[in-house]
Short mmCIF file of C-alpha atoms in Angstrom, two decimals:
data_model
loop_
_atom_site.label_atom_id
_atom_site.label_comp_id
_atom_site.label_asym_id
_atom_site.label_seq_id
_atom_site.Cartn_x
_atom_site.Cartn_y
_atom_site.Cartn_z
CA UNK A 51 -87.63 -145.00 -57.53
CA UNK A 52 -89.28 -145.11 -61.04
CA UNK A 53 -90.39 -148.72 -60.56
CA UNK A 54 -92.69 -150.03 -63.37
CA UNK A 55 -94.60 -153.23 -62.91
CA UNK A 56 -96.54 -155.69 -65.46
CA UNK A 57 -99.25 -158.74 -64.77
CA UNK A 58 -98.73 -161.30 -65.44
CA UNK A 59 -95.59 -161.72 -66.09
CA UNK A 60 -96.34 -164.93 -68.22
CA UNK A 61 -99.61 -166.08 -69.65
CA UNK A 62 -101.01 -168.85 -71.62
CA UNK A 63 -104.60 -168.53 -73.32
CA UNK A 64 -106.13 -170.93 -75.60
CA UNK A 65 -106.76 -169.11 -79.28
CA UNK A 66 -109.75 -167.19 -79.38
CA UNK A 67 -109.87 -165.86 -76.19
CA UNK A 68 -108.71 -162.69 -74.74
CA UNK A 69 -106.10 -161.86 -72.52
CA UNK A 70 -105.49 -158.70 -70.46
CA UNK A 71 -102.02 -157.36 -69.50
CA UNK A 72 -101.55 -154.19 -66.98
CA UNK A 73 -98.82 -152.06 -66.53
CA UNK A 74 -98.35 -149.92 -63.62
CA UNK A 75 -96.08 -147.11 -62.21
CA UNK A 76 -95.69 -147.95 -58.94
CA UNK A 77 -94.10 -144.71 -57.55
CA UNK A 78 -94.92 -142.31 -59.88
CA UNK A 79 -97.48 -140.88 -61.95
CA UNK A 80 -97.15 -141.25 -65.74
CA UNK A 81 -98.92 -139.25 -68.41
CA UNK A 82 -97.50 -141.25 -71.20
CA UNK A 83 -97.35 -145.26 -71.58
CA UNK A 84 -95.95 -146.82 -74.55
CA UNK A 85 -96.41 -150.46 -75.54
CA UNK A 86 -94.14 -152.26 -77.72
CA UNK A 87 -94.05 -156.45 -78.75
CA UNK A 88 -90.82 -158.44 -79.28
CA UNK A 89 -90.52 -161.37 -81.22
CA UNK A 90 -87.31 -163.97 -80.51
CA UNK A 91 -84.61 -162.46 -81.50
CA UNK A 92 -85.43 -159.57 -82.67
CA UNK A 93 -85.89 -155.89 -81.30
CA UNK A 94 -88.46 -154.34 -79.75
CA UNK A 95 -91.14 -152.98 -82.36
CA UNK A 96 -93.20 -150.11 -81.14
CA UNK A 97 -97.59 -150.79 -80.96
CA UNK A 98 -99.00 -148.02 -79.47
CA UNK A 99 -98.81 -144.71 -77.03
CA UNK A 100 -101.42 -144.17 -74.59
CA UNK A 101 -102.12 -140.53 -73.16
CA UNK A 102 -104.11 -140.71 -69.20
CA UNK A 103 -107.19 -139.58 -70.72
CA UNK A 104 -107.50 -140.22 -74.21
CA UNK A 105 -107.60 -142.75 -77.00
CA UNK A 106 -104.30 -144.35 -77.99
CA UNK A 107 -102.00 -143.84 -80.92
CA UNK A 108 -100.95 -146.92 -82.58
CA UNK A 109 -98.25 -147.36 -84.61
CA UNK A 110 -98.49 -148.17 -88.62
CA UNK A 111 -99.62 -151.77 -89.15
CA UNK A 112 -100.96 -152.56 -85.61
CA UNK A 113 -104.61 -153.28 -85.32
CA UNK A 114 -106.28 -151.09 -82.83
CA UNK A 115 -109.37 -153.14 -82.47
CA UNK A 116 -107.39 -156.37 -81.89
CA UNK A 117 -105.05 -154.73 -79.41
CA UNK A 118 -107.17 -152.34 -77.33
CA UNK A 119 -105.13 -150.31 -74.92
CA UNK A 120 -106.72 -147.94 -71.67
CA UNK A 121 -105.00 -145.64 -70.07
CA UNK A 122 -108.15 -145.17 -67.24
CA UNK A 123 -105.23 -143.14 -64.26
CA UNK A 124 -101.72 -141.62 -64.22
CA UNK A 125 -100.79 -145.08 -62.86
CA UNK A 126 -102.15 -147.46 -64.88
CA UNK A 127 -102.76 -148.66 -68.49
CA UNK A 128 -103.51 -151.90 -69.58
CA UNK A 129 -103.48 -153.50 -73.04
CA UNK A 130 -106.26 -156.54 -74.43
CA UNK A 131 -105.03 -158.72 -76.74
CA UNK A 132 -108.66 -159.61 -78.23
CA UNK A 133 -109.59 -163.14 -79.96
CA UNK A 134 -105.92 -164.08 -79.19
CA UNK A 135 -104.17 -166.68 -81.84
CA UNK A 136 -100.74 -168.48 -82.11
CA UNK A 137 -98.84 -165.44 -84.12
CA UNK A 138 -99.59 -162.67 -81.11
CA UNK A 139 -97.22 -165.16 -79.15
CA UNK A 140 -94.75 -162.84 -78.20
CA UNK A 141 -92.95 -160.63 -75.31
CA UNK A 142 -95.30 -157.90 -74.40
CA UNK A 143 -93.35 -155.19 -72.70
CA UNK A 144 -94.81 -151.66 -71.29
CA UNK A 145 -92.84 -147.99 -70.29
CA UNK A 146 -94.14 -145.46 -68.40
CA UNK A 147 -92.79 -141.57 -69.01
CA UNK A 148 -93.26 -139.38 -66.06
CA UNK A 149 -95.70 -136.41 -65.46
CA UNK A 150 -93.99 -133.39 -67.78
CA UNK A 151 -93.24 -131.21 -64.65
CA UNK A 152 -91.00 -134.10 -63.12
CA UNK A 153 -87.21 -133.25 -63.13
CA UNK A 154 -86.22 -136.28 -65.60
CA UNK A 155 -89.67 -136.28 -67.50
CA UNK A 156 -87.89 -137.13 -70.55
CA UNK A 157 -87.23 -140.63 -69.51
CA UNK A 158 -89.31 -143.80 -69.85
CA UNK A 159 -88.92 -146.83 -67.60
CA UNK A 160 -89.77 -150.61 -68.21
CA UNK A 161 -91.48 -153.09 -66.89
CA UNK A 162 -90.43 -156.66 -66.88
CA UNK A 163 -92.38 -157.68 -70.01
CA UNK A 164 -95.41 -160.10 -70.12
CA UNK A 165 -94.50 -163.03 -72.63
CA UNK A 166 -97.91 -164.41 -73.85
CA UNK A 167 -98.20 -167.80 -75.41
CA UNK A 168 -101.18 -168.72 -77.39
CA UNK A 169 -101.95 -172.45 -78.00
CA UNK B 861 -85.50 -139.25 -85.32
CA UNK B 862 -82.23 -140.30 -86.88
CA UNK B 863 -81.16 -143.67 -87.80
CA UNK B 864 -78.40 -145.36 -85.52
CA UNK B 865 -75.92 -148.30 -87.12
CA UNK B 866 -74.29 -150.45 -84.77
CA UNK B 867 -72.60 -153.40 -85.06
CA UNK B 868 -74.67 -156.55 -84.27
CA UNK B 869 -71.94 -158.51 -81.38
CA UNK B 870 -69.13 -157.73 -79.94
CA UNK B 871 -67.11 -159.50 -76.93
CA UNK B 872 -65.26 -158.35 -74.23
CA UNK B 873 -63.15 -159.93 -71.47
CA UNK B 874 -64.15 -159.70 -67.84
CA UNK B 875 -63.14 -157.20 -65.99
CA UNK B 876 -62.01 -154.86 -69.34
CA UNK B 877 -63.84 -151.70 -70.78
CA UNK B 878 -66.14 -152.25 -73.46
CA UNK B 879 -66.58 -150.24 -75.80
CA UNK B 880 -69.76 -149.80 -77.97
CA UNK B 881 -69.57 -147.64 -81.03
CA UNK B 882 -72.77 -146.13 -82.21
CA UNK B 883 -73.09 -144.15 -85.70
CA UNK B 884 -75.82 -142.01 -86.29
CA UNK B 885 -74.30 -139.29 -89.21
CA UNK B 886 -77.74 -137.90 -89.63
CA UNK B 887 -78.38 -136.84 -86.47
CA UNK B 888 -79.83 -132.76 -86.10
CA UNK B 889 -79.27 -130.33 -83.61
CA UNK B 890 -82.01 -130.94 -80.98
CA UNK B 891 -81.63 -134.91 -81.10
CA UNK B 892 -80.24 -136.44 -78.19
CA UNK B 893 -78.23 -139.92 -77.87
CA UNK B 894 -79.70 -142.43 -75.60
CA UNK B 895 -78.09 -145.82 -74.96
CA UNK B 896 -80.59 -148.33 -73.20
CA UNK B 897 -79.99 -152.33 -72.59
CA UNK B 898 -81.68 -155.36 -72.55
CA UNK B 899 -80.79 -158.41 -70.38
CA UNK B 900 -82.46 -161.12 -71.72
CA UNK B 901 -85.96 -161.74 -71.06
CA UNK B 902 -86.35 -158.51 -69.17
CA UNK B 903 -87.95 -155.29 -69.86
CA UNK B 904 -84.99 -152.60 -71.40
CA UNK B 905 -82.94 -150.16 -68.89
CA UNK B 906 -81.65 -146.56 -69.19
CA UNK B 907 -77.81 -146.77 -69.28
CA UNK B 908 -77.55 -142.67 -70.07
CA UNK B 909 -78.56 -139.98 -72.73
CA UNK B 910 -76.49 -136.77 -73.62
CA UNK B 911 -76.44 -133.79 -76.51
CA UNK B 912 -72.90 -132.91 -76.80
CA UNK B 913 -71.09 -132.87 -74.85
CA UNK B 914 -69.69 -136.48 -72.94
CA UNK B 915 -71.60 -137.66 -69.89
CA UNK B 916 -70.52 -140.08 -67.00
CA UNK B 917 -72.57 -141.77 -64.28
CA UNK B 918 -72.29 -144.83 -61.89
CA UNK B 919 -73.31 -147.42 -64.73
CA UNK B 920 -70.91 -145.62 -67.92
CA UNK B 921 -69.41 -143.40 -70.23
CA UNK B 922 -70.92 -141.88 -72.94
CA UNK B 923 -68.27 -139.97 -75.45
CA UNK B 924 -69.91 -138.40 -78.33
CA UNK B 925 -67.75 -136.87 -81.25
CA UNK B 926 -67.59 -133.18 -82.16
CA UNK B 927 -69.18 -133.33 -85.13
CA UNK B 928 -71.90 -135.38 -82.75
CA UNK B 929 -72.15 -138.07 -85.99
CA UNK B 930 -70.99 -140.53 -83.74
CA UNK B 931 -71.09 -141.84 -79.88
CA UNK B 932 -69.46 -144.53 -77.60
CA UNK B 933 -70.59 -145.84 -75.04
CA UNK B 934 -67.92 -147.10 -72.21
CA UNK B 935 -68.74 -150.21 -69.35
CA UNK B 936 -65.35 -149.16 -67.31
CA UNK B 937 -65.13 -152.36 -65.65
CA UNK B 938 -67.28 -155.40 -67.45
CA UNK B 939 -68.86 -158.21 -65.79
CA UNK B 940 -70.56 -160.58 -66.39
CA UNK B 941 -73.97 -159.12 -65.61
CA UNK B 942 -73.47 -156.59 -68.28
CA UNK B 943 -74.39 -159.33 -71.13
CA UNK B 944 -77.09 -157.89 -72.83
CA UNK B 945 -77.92 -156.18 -76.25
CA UNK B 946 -77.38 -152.69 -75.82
CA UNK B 947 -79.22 -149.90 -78.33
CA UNK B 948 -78.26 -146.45 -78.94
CA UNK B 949 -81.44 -144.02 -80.47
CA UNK B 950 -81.69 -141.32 -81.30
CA UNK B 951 -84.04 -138.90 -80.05
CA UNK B 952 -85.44 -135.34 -80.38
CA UNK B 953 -86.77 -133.94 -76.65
CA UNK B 954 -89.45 -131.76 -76.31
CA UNK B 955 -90.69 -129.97 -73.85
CA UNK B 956 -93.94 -132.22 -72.78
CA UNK B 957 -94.76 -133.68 -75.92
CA UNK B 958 -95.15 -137.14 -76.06
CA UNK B 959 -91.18 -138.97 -77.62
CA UNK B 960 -91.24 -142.18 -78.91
CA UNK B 961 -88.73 -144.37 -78.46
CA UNK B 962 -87.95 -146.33 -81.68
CA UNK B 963 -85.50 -149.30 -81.07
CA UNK B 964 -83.09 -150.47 -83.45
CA UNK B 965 -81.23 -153.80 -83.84
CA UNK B 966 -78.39 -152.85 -81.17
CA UNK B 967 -75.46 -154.45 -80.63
CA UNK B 968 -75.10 -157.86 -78.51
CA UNK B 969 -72.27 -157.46 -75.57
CA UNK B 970 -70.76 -160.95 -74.55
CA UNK B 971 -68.87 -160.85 -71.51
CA UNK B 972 -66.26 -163.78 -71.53
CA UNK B 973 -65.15 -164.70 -68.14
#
């Protein structure tokens, strides 16, 4: 169990345009979704947490209207990389945290990651 | 949350334990140690998490000291699937509030066959 999913799983846009990535718990419902970017080589760096339900909290430094993140069901939040350019080229990688009155709640779980490519 | 050191590679021979040392010397009371991994190009995986005391499950050991500044976490028999950068955070839990997970550098495992 615990499965997390992403689409696509790779993506390449043209700059300027807008590209939509969704991330999915496929067997269980998830409250919280957290969003996070990693450039080669280096760690993953934290963008924003999504509550089913409300707005998201980004992270110091990450634009909110350039990455707009929805969090519309317990299953499902998606993130839109708006007006897309070279430098948001990057491994886009979701986790899901279970519903709070799950035994294990305080876990997250991955998805695969998304890497985007911007020409 | 506390700040975790690790050092940046280590290797390990086939079929050995490896061990991965984790320091995190400010680390409070209600903060928990979590060790996830990273194969590369995939999306990170929960190895185990514990408080205090040391914790064992089908994928490893995870040793912390007494004075719970420091942690270890044990691959009992390494292959070489278990290549991957491992990170150790640190992490307060509370009951339903939303925890970030902040990743460090970790350390880079290379199994040699």
């Amino acid at each position: 169990g615990a499965v997390v999913s992403q689409h696509p799983s790779w993506v390449i846009c043209k700059s300027g345009t807008s590209v939509k990535i969704e991330c999915r718990s496929l067997d269980f419902q998830a409250t919280t979704m957290f969003w996070y970017r990693q450039f080669p080589k280096q760690s993953l760096m934290l963008m924003a947490t999504s509550n089913e339900g409300s707005k998201a909290t980004y992270e110091q430094g990450v634009e909110k209207d350039k990455f707009l993140i929805n969090h519309a069901s317990l299953t499902l939040s998606t993130l839109t990389v708006t007006s897309a350019h070279p430098e948001d080229s990057s491994f886009y990688i979701c986790s899901a945290r279970p519903r709070i009155d799950r035994p294990s709640s305080y876990e997250q779980y991955f998805g695969p990651g998304t890497r985007l490519t911007v020409t | 949350d506390a700040k975790t050191t690790q050092p940046p590679s280590m290797d390990c021979a086939e079929g050995r334990a490896a061990n991965l040392p984790c320091n995190h010397s400010t680390i409070s009371g209600n903060e928990y140690v979590y060790w996830y991994r990273q194969i590369h190009s995939q999306g990170p995986q929960y190895i185990i998490h514990g408080l205090k005391n040391n914790e064992t499950n089908e994928m490893a050991s995870l040793i912390i000291t007494e004075d719970r500044k420091s942690s270890t976490l044990i691959l009992p028999h390494a292959t070489l699937r278990d290549t991957a950068v491992y990170y150790c955070i640190v992490r307060a839990d509370y009951g339903g509030a939303t925890n970030k997970l902040i990743f460090g550098t970790g350390t880079l495992l290379a199994v040699q066959p």
